[in-house]
Amino acid sequence: MKRRYQAVIFDLDGVIVSTDRYHFQAWSELAEQEGIEFNEQINHRLRGVSRMESLEIILEKASRRYTEAEKRELAERKNEMYRSLLAQLTESDLLPGVAQTLAALRERGIKIAIGSSSKNAPVILERIGLAERFDAVADGNGIVSSKPDPEVFLLAASKLALPPEACLVVEDAEAGVVAAKRGGMAAAAVGEARSCKDADYRLESIDQLLSIV
Ligand code: BG6
Ligand code: MG
């Protein structure tokens, strides 16, 4: 039987591991230091978006303009806070059902990949013990444009040597669902992304993937 999808491309932060909490924590701390309003609603817009683009969204609420050099310093400061939070990350931070779902996909001969906007993806995968687990990793270090641009997912598909239509993307970010669709891939939404109208599937839990592929 030919399967509908030959690969699943997973977003990392908020899909595989709960690092989305740490991004929120680090941005909250930075915003507080700078006296800029920041909340969950604004944070929603940062999901899947690159570090510098996230900063630009946060600065929409700033009461003054920041120079390019200041922006670089802010992004660096946030990343340092984020990296110190990552230091506590372990395999126990894998989101529920992830380990079993990855194993079951493998068993069915379905390829698995990462498609993440994060430049910290390699260090995260190392800390959660999944560095060698994926057939391909495409992340923020290998792309020019971040989600909603499809570049990172197209890079993952080309590393897998598969056409986009053979790939199913799993995302917790609206920007990620849009990126998958623009790239010609199917999109399964978890968490906050389930409210995105472009999603092809909405998952209550990650193991529901096994009834789709
Ligand atoms: C994405 C997150 O995975 O990575 C975004 O959803 C984040 O919130 C982006 O801004 C870039 O991450 P990093 O680790 O390169 O700052
Ligand atoms: Mg995410």
Tab-separated table of C-alpha atoms and ligand atoms in Angstrom:
chain	number	residue	atom	x	y	z
A	1	MET	CA	0.000	0.000	0.000
A	2	LYS	CA	1.339	3.425	-0.898
A	3	ARG	CA	1.120	5.745	2.065
A	4	ARG	CA	-0.373	9.209	1.833
A	5	TYR	CA	2.670	10.724	3.523
A	6	GLN	CA	6.204	9.444	3.374
A	7	ALA	CA	7.580	11.849	5.956
A	8	VAL	CA	6.535	13.920	8.936
A	9	ILE	CA	8.356	17.214	9.478
A	10	PHE	CA	8.077	18.423	13.066
A	11	ASP	CA	8.431	21.936	14.335
A	12	LEU	CA	10.605	21.823	17.477
A	13	ASP	CA	9.645	24.509	20.044
A	14	GLY	CA	6.165	23.717	21.373
A	15	VAL	CA	5.724	20.501	19.355
A	16	ILE	CA	8.595	18.205	20.389
A	17	VAL	CA	9.693	20.020	23.531
A	18	SER	CA	8.254	22.661	25.847
A	19	THR	CA	10.926	25.276	25.024
A	20	ASP	CA	8.146	27.654	23.910
A	21	ARG	CA	7.709	28.352	27.680
A	22	TYR	CA	11.356	29.363	27.930
A	23	HIS	CA	11.097	31.690	24.921
A	24	PHE	CA	8.118	33.336	26.643
A	25	GLN	CA	9.997	33.594	29.944
A	26	ALA	CA	13.089	35.155	28.345
A	27	TRP	CA	11.098	37.665	26.252
A	28	SER	CA	9.009	38.572	29.335
A	29	GLU	CA	12.168	39.256	31.320
A	30	LEU	CA	13.627	41.397	28.530
A	31	ALA	CA	10.389	43.356	28.114
A	32	GLU	CA	10.265	43.984	31.859
A	33	GLN	CA	13.867	45.202	31.898
A	34	GLU	CA	13.012	47.630	29.098
A	35	GLY	CA	9.631	48.675	30.537
A	36	ILE	CA	7.730	47.368	27.500
A	37	GLU	CA	4.267	45.814	27.760
A	38	PHE	CA	4.279	42.094	26.911
A	39	ASN	CA	1.677	39.369	27.363
A	40	GLU	CA	0.457	35.963	26.116
A	41	GLN	CA	-1.460	37.579	23.276
A	42	ILE	CA	1.660	39.273	21.921
A	43	ASN	CA	3.608	36.072	22.528
A	44	HIS	CA	1.192	34.213	20.252
A	45	ARG	CA	2.535	36.260	17.324
A	46	LEU	CA	6.140	35.255	18.123
A	47	ARG	CA	5.591	31.538	17.619
A	48	GLY	CA	7.563	30.248	14.661
A	49	VAL	CA	8.997	33.669	13.867
A	50	SER	CA	12.763	34.394	13.926
A	51	ARG	CA	14.488	36.054	16.900
A	52	MET	CA	14.922	39.448	15.210
A	53	GLU	CA	11.379	39.458	13.828
A	54	SER	CA	10.084	38.527	17.301
A	55	LEU	CA	11.978	41.483	18.742
A	56	GLU	CA	10.420	43.828	16.173
A	57	ILE	CA	6.947	42.649	17.259
A	58	ILE	CA	7.810	43.285	20.929
A	59	LEU	CA	9.173	46.748	20.125
A	60	GLU	CA	5.821	47.778	18.615
A	61	LYS	CA	4.820	48.544	22.249
A	62	ALA	CA	8.035	50.433	23.097
A	63	SER	CA	7.775	54.098	23.947
A	64	ARG	CA	10.967	54.998	22.084
A	65	ARG	CA	12.859	53.968	18.967
A	66	TYR	CA	15.815	51.610	19.246
A	67	THR	CA	18.890	51.813	17.005
A	68	GLU	CA	20.001	48.754	15.019
A	69	ALA	CA	22.935	48.289	17.437
A	70	GLU	CA	20.554	48.441	20.426
A	71	LYS	CA	18.279	45.886	18.767
A	72	ARG	CA	21.191	43.514	18.278
A	73	GLU	CA	22.072	43.911	21.966
A	74	LEU	CA	18.465	43.233	23.027
A	75	ALA	CA	18.267	40.098	20.876
A	76	GLU	CA	21.594	38.915	22.260
A	77	ARG	CA	20.463	39.588	25.846
A	78	LYS	CA	17.239	37.639	25.285
A	79	ASN	CA	19.166	34.767	23.759
A	80	GLU	CA	21.550	34.612	26.717
A	81	MET	CA	18.597	34.409	29.125
A	82	TYR	CA	16.994	31.762	26.909
A	83	ARG	CA	20.233	29.758	26.715
A	84	SER	CA	20.566	29.757	30.493
A	85	LEU	CA	17.009	28.369	30.727
A	86	LEU	CA	17.941	25.699	28.156
A	87	ALA	CA	20.699	24.536	30.490
A	88	GLN	CA	18.043	22.866	32.688
A	89	LEU	CA	16.476	21.025	29.743
A	90	THR	CA	16.468	17.216	29.890
A	91	GLU	CA	14.756	14.301	28.161
A	92	SER	CA	11.886	14.752	30.627
A	93	ASP	CA	10.953	17.998	28.815
A	94	LEU	CA	9.820	16.063	25.740
A	95	LEU	CA	6.122	16.781	25.314
A	96	PRO	CA	3.691	13.927	26.121
A	97	GLY	CA	3.497	11.189	23.491
A	98	VAL	CA	6.443	12.462	21.417
A	99	ALA	CA	8.891	9.614	22.075
A	100	GLN	CA	6.269	6.918	21.382
A	101	THR	CA	4.980	8.680	18.248
A	102	LEU	CA	8.474	9.076	16.770
A	103	ALA	CA	9.168	5.394	17.440
A	104	ALA	CA	5.861	4.296	15.866
A	105	LEU	CA	6.459	6.418	12.730
A	106	ARG	CA	9.900	4.898	12.363
A	107	GLU	CA	8.437	1.435	12.690
A	108	ARG	CA	6.074	2.187	9.788
A	109	GLY	CA	9.001	3.289	7.633
A	110	ILE	CA	7.965	6.936	7.661
A	111	LYS	CA	10.814	9.429	7.634
A	112	ILE	CA	10.981	12.022	10.399
A	113	ALA	CA	12.543	15.474	10.229
A	114	ILE	CA	12.784	18.763	12.104
A	115	GLY	CA	11.778	22.075	10.497
A	116	SER	CA	12.477	24.830	13.046
A	117	SER	CA	13.188	28.567	12.809
A	118	SER	CA	15.479	28.305	15.824
A	119	LYS	CA	19.236	28.749	15.675
A	120	ASN	CA	19.329	26.926	19.019
A	121	ALA	CA	17.790	23.746	17.553
A	122	PRO	CA	21.061	21.721	17.540
A	123	VAL	CA	21.759	22.422	21.223
A	124	ILE	CA	18.130	21.623	22.165
A	125	LEU	CA	18.152	18.324	20.252
A	126	GLU	CA	21.400	17.416	21.985
A	127	ARG	CA	20.008	18.176	25.450
A	128	ILE	CA	16.813	16.170	24.939
A	129	GLY	CA	18.716	13.200	23.549
A	130	LEU	CA	17.284	13.420	19.994
A	131	ALA	CA	20.339	14.741	18.119
A	132	GLU	CA	20.760	11.514	16.117
A	133	ARG	CA	17.112	10.574	15.945
A	134	PHE	CA	15.876	12.438	12.852
A	135	ASP	CA	16.480	11.655	9.177
A	136	ALA	CA	16.956	15.375	8.509
A	137	VAL	CA	17.223	18.575	10.513
A	138	ALA	CA	16.476	21.970	8.937
A	139	ASP	CA	16.750	24.918	11.319
A	140	GLY	CA	17.355	28.645	11.673
A	141	ASN	CA	21.047	28.212	10.862
A	142	GLY	CA	20.338	27.033	7.312
A	143	ILE	CA	17.735	29.498	6.089
A	144	VAL	CA	17.372	33.145	5.109
A	145	SER	CA	13.604	33.623	5.604
A	146	SER	CA	11.735	32.241	8.593
A	147	LYS	CA	8.103	31.040	8.804
A	148	PRO	CA	5.585	31.924	7.362
A	149	ASP	CA	8.056	31.594	4.481
A	150	PRO	CA	8.199	27.888	3.518
A	151	GLU	CA	12.018	27.838	3.190
A	152	VAL	CA	12.754	25.731	6.280
A	153	PHE	CA	10.206	23.041	5.341
A	154	LEU	CA	11.365	22.948	1.716
A	155	LEU	CA	14.927	22.545	2.998
A	156	ALA	CA	13.811	19.636	5.217
A	157	ALA	CA	11.996	17.982	2.275
A	158	SER	CA	15.020	18.369	0.023
A	159	LYS	CA	17.280	16.881	2.722
A	160	LEU	CA	14.861	13.933	2.813
A	161	ALA	CA	14.899	13.818	-1.014
A	162	LEU	CA	11.076	13.925	-1.044
A	163	PRO	CA	8.618	16.208	-2.858
A	164	PRO	CA	6.613	18.607	-0.632
A	165	GLU	CA	3.331	16.762	-1.228
A	166	ALA	CA	4.790	13.622	0.388
A	167	CYS	CA	5.376	15.519	3.641
A	168	LEU	CA	3.080	16.271	6.563
A	169	VAL	CA	4.142	19.169	8.806
A	170	VAL	CA	3.260	19.324	12.520
A	171	GLU	CA	3.068	22.837	13.970
A	172	ASP	CA	1.983	24.761	17.067
A	173	ALA	CA	2.360	28.142	15.309
A	174	GLU	CA	0.011	29.818	12.881
A	175	ALA	CA	3.088	31.086	10.966
A	176	GLY	CA	4.234	27.466	10.670
A	177	VAL	CA	0.898	26.201	9.327
A	178	VAL	CA	0.914	28.983	6.729
A	179	ALA	CA	4.541	28.135	5.815
A	180	ALA	CA	3.667	24.461	5.300
A	181	LYS	CA	0.718	25.297	3.044
A	182	ARG	CA	2.768	27.797	1.015
A	183	GLY	CA	5.364	25.071	0.556
A	184	GLY	CA	2.757	22.668	-0.843
A	185	MET	CA	2.650	20.436	2.246
A	186	ALA	CA	-0.165	19.237	4.459
A	187	ALA	CA	-0.314	20.774	7.945
A	188	ALA	CA	-1.357	19.188	11.233
A	189	ALA	CA	-1.910	21.716	14.007
A	190	VAL	CA	-1.366	21.222	17.726
A	191	GLY	CA	-1.922	23.648	20.619
A	192	GLU	CA	-2.547	27.277	19.678
A	193	ALA	CA	-2.254	26.552	15.933
A	194	ARG	CA	-5.494	24.559	16.033
A	195	SER	CA	-7.417	27.800	15.643
A	196	CYS	CA	-5.676	28.400	12.305
A	197	LYS	CA	-8.112	28.001	9.422
A	198	ASP	CA	-5.415	26.755	7.024
A	199	ALA	CA	-4.658	23.581	9.017
A	200	ASP	CA	-5.597	20.290	7.318
A	201	TYR	CA	-5.739	18.387	10.612
A	202	ARG	CA	-6.223	19.441	14.229
A	203	LEU	CA	-4.633	17.163	16.823
A	204	GLU	CA	-5.682	16.866	20.476
A	205	SER	CA	-2.509	14.908	21.131
A	206	ILE	CA	0.538	14.154	19.020
A	207	ASP	CA	-0.153	10.404	18.831
A	208	GLN	CA	-3.253	11.175	16.722
A	209	LEU	CA	-0.729	11.585	13.899
A	210	LEU	CA	-0.640	7.817	13.723
A	211	SER	CA	-4.214	7.707	12.463
A	212	ILE	CA	-3.400	10.188	9.663
A	213	VAL	CA	-0.195	8.894	8.086
B	1	BG6	C1	10.946	29.243	16.860
B	1	BG6	C2	10.128	29.792	17.998
B	1	BG6	O1	10.954	27.856	16.927
B	1	BG6	O2	12.276	29.724	16.912
B	1	BG6	C3	10.199	31.305	17.996
B	1	BG6	O3	8.776	29.378	17.866
B	1	BG6	C4	11.662	31.745	18.039
B	1	BG6	O4	9.481	31.797	19.095
B	1	BG6	C5	12.414	31.141	16.866
B	1	BG6	O5	11.746	33.168	17.995
B	1	BG6	C6	13.894	31.513	16.831
B	1	BG6	O6	14.528	30.915	17.924
B	1	BG6	P1	16.029	31.181	18.369
B	1	BG6	O7	16.311	30.018	19.301
B	1	BG6	O8	16.885	31.134	17.139
B	1	BG6	O9	16.071	32.494	19.041
B	2	MG	MG	6.696	26.046	17.580
